[in-house]
Structure formats: C-alpha cells, structure tokens
PDB file of C-alpha atoms and ligand atoms in Angstrom:
ATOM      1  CA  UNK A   1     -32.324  35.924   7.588  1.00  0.00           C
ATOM      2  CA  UNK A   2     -32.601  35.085   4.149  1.00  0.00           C
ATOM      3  CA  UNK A   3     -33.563  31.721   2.389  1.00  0.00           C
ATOM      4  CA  UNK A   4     -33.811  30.785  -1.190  1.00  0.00           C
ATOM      5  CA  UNK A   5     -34.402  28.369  -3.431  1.00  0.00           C
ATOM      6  CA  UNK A   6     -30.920  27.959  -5.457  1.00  0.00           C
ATOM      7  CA  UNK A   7     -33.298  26.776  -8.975  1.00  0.00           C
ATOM      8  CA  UNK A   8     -35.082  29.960  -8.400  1.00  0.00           C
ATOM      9  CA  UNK A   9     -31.986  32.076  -7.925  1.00  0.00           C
ATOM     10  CA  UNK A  10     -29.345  34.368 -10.338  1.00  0.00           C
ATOM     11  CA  UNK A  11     -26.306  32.389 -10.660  1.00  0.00           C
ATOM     12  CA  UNK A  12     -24.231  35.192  -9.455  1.00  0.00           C
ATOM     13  CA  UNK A  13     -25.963  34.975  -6.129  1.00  0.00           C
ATOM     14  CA  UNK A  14     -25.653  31.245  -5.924  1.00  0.00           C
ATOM     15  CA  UNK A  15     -21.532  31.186  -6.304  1.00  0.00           C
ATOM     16  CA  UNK A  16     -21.669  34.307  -4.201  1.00  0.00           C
ATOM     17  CA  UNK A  17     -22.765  32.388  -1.322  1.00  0.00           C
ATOM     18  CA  UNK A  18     -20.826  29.431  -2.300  1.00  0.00           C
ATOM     19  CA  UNK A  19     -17.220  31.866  -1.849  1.00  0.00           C
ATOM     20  CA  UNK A  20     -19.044  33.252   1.152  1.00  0.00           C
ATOM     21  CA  UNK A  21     -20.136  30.283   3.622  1.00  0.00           C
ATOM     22  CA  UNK A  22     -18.290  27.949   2.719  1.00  0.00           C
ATOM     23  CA  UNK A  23     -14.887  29.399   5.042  1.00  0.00           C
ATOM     24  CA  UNK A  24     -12.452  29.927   5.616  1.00  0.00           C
ATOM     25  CA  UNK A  25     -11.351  27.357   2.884  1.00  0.00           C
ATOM     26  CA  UNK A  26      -7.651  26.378   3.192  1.00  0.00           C
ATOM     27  CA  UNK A  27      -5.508  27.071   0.213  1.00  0.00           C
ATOM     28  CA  UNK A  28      -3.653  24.952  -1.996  1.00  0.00           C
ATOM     29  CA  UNK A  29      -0.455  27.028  -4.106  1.00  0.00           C
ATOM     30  CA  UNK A  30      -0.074  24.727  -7.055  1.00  0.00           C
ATOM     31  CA  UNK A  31       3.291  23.850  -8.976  1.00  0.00           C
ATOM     32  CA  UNK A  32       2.991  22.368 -11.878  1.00  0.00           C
ATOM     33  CA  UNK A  33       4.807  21.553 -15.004  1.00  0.00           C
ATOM     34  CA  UNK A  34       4.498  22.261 -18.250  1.00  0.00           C
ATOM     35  CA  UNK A  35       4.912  19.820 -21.330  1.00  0.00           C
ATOM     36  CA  UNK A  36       7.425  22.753 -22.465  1.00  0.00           C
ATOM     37  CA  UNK A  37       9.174  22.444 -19.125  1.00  0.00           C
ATOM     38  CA  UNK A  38       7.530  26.111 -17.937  1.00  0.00           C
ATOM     39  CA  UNK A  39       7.011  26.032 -13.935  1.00  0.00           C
ATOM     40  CA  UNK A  40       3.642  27.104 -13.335  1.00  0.00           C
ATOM     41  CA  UNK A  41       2.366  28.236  -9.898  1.00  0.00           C
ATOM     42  CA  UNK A  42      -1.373  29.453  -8.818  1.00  0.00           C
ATOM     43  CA  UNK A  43      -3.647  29.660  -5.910  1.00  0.00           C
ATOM     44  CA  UNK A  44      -7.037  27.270  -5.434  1.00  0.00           C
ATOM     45  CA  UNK A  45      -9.136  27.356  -2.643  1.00  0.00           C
ATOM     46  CA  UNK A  46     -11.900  24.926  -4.038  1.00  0.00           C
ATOM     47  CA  UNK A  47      -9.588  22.415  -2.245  1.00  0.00           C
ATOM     48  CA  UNK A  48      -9.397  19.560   1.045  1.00  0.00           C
ATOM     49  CA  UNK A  49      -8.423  16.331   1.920  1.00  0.00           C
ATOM     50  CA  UNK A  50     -10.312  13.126   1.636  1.00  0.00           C
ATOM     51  CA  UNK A  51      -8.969  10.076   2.891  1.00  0.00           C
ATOM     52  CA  UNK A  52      -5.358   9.806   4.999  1.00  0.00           C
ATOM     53  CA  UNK A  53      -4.912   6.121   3.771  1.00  0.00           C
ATOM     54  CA  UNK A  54      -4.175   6.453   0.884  1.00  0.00           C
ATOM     55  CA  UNK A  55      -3.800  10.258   1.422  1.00  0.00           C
ATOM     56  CA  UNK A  56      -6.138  11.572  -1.228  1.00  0.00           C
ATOM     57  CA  UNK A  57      -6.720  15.464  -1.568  1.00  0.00           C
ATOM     58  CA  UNK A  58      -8.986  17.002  -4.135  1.00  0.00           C
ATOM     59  CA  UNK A  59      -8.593  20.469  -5.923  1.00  0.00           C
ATOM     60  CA  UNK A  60     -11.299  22.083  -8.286  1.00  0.00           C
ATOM     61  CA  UNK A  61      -9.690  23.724 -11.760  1.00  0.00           C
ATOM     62  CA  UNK A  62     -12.029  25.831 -13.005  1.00  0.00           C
ATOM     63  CA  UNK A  63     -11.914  27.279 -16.806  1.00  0.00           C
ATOM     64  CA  UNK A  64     -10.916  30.750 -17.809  1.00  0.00           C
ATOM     65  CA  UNK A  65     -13.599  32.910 -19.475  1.00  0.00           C
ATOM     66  CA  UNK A  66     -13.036  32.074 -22.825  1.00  0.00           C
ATOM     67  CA  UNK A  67     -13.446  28.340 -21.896  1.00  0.00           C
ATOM     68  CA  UNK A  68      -9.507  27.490 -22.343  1.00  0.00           C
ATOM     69  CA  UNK A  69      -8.160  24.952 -19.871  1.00  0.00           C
ATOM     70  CA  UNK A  70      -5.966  27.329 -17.047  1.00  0.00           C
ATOM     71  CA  UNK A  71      -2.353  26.315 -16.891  1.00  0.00           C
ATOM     72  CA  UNK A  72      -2.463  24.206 -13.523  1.00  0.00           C
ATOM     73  CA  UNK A  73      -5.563  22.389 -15.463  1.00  0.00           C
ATOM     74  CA  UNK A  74      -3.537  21.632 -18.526  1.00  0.00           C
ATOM     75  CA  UNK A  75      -0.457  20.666 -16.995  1.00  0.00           C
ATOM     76  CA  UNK A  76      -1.923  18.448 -14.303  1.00  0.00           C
ATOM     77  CA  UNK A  77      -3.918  16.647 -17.240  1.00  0.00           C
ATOM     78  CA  UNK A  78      -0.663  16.237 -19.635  1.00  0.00           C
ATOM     79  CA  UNK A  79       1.851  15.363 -16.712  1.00  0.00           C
ATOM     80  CA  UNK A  80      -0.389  13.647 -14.106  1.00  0.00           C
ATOM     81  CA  UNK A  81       1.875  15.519 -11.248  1.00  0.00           C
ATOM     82  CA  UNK A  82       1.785  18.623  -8.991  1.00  0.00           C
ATOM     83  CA  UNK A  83       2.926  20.184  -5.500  1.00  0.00           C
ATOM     84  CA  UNK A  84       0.624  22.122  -3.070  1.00  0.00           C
ATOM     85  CA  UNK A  85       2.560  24.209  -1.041  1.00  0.00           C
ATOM     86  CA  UNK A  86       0.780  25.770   2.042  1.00  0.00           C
ATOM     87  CA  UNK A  87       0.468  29.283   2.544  1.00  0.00           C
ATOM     88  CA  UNK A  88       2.042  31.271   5.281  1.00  0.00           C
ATOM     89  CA  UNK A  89       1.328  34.562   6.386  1.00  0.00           C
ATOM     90  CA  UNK A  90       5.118  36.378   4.906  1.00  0.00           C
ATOM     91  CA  UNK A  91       3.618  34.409   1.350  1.00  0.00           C
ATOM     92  CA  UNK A  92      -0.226  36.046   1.357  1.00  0.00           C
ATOM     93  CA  UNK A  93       0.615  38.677  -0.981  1.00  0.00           C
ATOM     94  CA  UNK A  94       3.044  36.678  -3.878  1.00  0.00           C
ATOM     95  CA  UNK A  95       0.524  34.039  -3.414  1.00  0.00           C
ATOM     96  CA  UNK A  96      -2.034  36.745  -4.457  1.00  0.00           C
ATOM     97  CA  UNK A  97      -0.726  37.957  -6.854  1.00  0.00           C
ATOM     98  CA  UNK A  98      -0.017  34.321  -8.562  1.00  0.00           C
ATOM     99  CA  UNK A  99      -3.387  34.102  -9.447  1.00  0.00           C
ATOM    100  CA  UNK A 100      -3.150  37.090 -12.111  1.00  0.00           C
ATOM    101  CA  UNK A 101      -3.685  35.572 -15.076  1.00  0.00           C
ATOM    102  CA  UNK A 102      -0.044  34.955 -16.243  1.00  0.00           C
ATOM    103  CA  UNK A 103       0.766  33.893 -20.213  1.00  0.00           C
ATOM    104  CA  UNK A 104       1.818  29.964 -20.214  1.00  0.00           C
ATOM    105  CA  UNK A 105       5.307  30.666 -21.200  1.00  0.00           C
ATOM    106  CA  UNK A 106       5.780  32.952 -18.298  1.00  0.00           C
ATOM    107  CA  UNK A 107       6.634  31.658 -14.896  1.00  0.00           C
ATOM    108  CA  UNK A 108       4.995  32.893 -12.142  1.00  0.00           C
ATOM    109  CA  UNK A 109       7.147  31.448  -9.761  1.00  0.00           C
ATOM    110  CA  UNK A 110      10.099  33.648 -12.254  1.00  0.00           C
ATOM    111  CA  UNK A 111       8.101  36.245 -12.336  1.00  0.00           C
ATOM    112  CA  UNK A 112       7.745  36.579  -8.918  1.00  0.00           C
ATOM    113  CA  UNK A 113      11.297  36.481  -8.263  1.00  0.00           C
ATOM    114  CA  UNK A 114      10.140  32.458  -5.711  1.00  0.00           C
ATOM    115  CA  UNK A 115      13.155  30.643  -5.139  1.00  0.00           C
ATOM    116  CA  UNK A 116      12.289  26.677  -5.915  1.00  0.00           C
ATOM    117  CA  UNK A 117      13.571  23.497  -4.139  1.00  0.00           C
ATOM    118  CA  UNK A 118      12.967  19.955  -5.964  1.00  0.00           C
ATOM    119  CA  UNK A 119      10.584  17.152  -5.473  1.00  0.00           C
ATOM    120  CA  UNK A 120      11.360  13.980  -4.184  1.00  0.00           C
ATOM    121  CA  UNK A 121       9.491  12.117  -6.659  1.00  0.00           C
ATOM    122  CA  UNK A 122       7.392  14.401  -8.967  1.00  0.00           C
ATOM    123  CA  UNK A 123       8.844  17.108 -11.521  1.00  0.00           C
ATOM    124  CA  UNK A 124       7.117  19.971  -9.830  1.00  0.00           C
ATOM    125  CA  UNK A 125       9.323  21.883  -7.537  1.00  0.00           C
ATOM    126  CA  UNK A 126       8.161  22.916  -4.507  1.00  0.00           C
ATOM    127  CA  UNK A 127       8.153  27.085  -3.012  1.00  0.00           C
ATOM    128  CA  UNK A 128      11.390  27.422  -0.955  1.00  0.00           C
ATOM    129  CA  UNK A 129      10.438  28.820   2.511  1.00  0.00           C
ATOM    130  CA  UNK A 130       6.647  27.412   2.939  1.00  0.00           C
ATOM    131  CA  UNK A 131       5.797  25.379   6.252  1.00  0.00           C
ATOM    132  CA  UNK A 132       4.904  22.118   3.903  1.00  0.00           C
ATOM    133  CA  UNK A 133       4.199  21.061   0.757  1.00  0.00           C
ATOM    134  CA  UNK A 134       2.637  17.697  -0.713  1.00  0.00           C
ATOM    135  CA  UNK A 135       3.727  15.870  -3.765  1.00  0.00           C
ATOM    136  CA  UNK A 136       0.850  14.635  -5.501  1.00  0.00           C
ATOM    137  CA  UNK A 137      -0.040  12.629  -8.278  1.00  0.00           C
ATOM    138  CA  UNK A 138      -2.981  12.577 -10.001  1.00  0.00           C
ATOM    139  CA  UNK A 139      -5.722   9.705  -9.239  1.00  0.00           C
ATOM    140  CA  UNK A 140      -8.988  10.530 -11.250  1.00  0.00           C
ATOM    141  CA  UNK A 141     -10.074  13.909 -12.451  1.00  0.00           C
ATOM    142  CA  UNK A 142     -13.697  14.182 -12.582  1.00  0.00           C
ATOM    143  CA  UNK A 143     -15.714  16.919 -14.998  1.00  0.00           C
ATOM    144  CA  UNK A 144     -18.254  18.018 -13.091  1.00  0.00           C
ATOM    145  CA  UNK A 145     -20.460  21.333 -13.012  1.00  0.00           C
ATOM    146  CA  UNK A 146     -22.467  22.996 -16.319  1.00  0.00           C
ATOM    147  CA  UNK A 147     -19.084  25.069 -16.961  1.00  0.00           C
ATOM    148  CA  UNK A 148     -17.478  22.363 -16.425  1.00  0.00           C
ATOM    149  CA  UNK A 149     -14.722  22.171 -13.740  1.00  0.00           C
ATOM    150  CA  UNK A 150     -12.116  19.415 -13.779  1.00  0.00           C
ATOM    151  CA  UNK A 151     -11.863  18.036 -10.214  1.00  0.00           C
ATOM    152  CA  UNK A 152      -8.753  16.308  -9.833  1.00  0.00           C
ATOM    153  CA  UNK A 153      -8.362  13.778  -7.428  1.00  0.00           C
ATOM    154  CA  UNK A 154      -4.537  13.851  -6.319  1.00  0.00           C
ATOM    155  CA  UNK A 155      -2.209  11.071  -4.291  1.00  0.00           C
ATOM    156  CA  UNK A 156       0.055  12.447  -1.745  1.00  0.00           C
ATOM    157  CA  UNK A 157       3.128  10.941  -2.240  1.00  0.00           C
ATOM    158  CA  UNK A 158       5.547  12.731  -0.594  1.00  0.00           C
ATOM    159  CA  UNK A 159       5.565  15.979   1.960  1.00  0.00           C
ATOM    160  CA  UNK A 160       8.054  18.131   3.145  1.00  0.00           C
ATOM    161  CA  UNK A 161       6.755  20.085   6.548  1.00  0.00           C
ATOM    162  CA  UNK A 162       8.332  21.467   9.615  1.00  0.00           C
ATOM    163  CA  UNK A 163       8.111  19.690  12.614  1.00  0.00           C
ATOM    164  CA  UNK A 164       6.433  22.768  14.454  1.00  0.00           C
ATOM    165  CA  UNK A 165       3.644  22.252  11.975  1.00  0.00           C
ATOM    166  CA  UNK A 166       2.440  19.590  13.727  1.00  0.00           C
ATOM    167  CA  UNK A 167       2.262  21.529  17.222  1.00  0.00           C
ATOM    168  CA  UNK A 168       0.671  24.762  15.429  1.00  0.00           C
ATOM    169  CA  UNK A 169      -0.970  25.997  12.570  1.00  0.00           C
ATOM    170  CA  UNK A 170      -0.327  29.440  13.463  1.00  0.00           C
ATOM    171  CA  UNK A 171       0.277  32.127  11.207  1.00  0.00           C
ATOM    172  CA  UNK A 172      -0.861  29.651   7.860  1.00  0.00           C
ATOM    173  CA  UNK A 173      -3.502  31.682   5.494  1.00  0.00           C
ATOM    174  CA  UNK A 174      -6.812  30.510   4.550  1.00  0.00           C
ATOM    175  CA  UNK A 175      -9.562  31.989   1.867  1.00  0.00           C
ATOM    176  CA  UNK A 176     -12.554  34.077   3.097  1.00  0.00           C
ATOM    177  CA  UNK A 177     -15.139  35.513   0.355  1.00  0.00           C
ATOM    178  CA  UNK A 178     -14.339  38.364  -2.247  1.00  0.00           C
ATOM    179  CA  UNK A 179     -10.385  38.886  -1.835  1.00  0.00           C
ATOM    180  CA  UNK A 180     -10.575  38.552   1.898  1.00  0.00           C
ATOM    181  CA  UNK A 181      -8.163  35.884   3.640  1.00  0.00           C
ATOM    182  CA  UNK A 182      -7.974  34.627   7.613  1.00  0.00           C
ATOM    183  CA  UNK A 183      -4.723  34.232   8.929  1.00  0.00           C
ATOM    184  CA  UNK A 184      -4.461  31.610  12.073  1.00  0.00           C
ATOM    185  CA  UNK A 185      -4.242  33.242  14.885  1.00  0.00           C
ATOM    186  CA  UNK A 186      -6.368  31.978  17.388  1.00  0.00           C
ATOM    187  CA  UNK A 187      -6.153  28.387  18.352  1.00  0.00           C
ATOM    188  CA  UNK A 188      -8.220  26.782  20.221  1.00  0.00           C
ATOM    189  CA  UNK A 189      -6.987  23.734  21.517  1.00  0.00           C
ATOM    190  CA  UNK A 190      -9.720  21.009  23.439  1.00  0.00           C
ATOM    191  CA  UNK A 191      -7.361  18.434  24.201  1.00  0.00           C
ATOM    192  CA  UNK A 192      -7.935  16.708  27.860  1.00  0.00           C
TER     193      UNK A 192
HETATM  194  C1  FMN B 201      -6.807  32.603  -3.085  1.00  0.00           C
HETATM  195  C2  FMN B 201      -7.274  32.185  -4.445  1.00  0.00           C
HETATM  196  C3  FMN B 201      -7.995  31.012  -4.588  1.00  0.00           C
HETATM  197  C4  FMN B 201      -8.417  30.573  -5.849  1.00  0.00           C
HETATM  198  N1  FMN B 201      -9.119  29.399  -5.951  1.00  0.00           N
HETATM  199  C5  FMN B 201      -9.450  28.915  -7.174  1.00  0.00           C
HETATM  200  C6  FMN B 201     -10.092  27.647  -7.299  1.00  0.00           C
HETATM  201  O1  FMN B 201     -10.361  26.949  -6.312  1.00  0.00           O
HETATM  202  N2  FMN B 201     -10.386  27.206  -8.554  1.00  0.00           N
HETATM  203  C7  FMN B 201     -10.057  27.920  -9.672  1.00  0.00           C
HETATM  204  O2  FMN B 201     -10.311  27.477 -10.791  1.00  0.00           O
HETATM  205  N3  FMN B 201      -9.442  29.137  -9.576  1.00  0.00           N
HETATM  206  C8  FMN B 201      -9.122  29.629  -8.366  1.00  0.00           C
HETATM  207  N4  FMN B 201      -8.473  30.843  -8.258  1.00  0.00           N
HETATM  208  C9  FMN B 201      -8.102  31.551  -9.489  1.00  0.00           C
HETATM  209  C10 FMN B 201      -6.813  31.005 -10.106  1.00  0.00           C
HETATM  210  O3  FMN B 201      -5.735  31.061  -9.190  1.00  0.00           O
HETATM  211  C11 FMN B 201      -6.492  31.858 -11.358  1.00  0.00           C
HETATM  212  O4  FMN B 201      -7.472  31.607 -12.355  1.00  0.00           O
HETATM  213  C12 FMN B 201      -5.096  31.652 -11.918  1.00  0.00           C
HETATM  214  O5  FMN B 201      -4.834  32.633 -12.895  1.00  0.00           O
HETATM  215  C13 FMN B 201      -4.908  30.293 -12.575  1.00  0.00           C
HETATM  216  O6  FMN B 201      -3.571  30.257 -13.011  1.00  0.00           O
HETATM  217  P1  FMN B 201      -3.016  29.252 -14.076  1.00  0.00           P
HETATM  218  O7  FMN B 201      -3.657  29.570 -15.415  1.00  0.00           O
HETATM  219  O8  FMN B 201      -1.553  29.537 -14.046  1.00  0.00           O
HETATM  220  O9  FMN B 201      -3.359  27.867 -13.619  1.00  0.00           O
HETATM  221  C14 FMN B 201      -8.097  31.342  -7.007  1.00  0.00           C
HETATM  222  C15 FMN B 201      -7.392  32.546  -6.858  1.00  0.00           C
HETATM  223  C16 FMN B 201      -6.990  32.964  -5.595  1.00  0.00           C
HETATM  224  C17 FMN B 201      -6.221  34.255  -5.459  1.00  0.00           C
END
C-alpha cells in the first residue's frame, strides 16, 4: 500500500484519488434554465445530501478549462433554480453523453432527443421517465478550491419519485473513477 503526503504530491495524482476512493458517488442530472430560456441538462457527481429538515443537498460546479462558468454554473447563479433527476440504468448512456461539452444555445436535453415534464414550482423541467427528481432552489453557493469551484447549496422543494423507490434502489447508476459507473444491483438489506 501506498501513502503520501497530498502537499508533497502532483496534483494530477491528488484528484486522481479523489475520483477514485471516494465511490461510488451518486449522481445528480441537472436541469437548469437559461436567462435566454435554453434548457440545459448535465451530469455531477461531486454531489449528496446534507440535512432532511430542511432538505439541503449540495452539488460542486466546477469551471471549464478556459476558466468560463459551465452552463449549469451560470444558470443556477442567474436563476437561483434547478432539478436533479436520478439516474437509472435505461438513462446511463444519454446521461453520458450530456456531459459533452454542449454550446449554451444548444439543448442537451433537444439534442438528445429527452422528452421533459414540468416543475411544480421551479422553471426547470424535469427528465420524463427517471425514478425521481428534486426541485431545488438555491440556498448559498460557496467558492471554494484554488480553481475555484462554486458549491451550491440547494433546497429541495419539491420531488417527484415512484413509490417503488422507496422499497429499492435497484437498477439506479452511481459514478466510479475514470468513466466507470456501478449500477445497483446488489442490496443488502440489515433490517431486523
Ligand atoms: C458522470 C459525470 C459526473 C460529473 N461530475 C461533475 C462534477 O461533479 N462537477 C463538475 O464540475 N463536472 C462534472 N462532470 C462534467 C460536466 O458534466 C461537464 O463539464 C458538462 O459539460 C457541464 O455541462 P454544462 O456546461 O452544460 O453545465 C461530470 C460528468 C459526468 C459524465
């Protein structure tokens, strides 16, 4: 076994083992909003809950190479509002391949040929066909990191699930590290 000392070590390394043991990470599949009206959709596994009451999750937005705010980023900070849809197995691969970088005025969720279903109380439509999704609304976002990220603090207030969701989380996709996922599969349940 290896150990290091992360101020002694190549960055690369360091977010290397960052994607790699910190899994499987669950994933939240953004809708968002543009000021332009432009429905924006991407992938972000820098994400969890935090508290249930109020019901607080928290999703990391990092920048894109050339420092410019990504789309979800922008849009979350000019509308205050987004959906996370959760991931199911028949979604892996358009979920994917929403996290090409796509031009602002395109539409991944067009692109993509998604169908859409609206929010109860944010502009943000939600993917037609996922097990849940969570209307949020943004709380605090916090700058942190030496790039740096924006790490935006979101209120659940509303979700849309199926009732067998709460039984089983079978067959919904988490991240692994490099372009590997996990797909539920194996419960293992230690009720009494
Ligand atoms: C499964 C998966 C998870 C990702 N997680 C993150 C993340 O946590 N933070 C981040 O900044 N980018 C993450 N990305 C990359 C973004 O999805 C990607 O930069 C995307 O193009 C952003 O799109 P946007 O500009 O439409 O917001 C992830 C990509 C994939 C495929």
């Amino acid at each position: 076994m290896r150990s290091i000392k992360v101020s002694e070590a190549e960055q690369k390394l360091v977010s290397k083992l960052i994607f790699n043991t910190v899994v499987p990470r669950p994933i939240a599949w953004i809708t968002t909003v543009s000021a332009g009206g432009v429905v924006n959709l991407a992938p972000f596994s820098f994400y969890n809950a935090i508290t249930t009451k109020p019901p607080l999750i928290l999703v990391s937005i990092g920048k894109r190479k050339d420092g410019s705010l990504k789309d979800t980023g922008r849009n979350v900070r000019e509308t205050g509002e987004f959906v996370v849809n959760v991931v199911s197995r028949e979604f892996l691969e358009v979920m994917h391949e929403s996290g090409r970088d796509f031009p602002p005025d395109v539409s991944e969720v067009e692109a993509l040929g998604l169908e859409v279903e609206d929010s109860l109380l944010v502009k943000p439509p939600r993917i037609k066909g996922v097990p849940a999704a969570l209307e949020c609304k943004v709380r605090e976002i916090l700058e942190l990191g030496s790039t740096p990220m924006d790490v935006v603090v979101g209120e659940v207030v509303a979700v849309h699930y199926l009732e067998e969701l709460l039984e089983t989380q079978k067959g919904i996709v988490g991240r692994l590290g490099g372009k590997r996922y996990i797909i539920v599969e194996d419960e293992v349940d230690l009720a009494d």
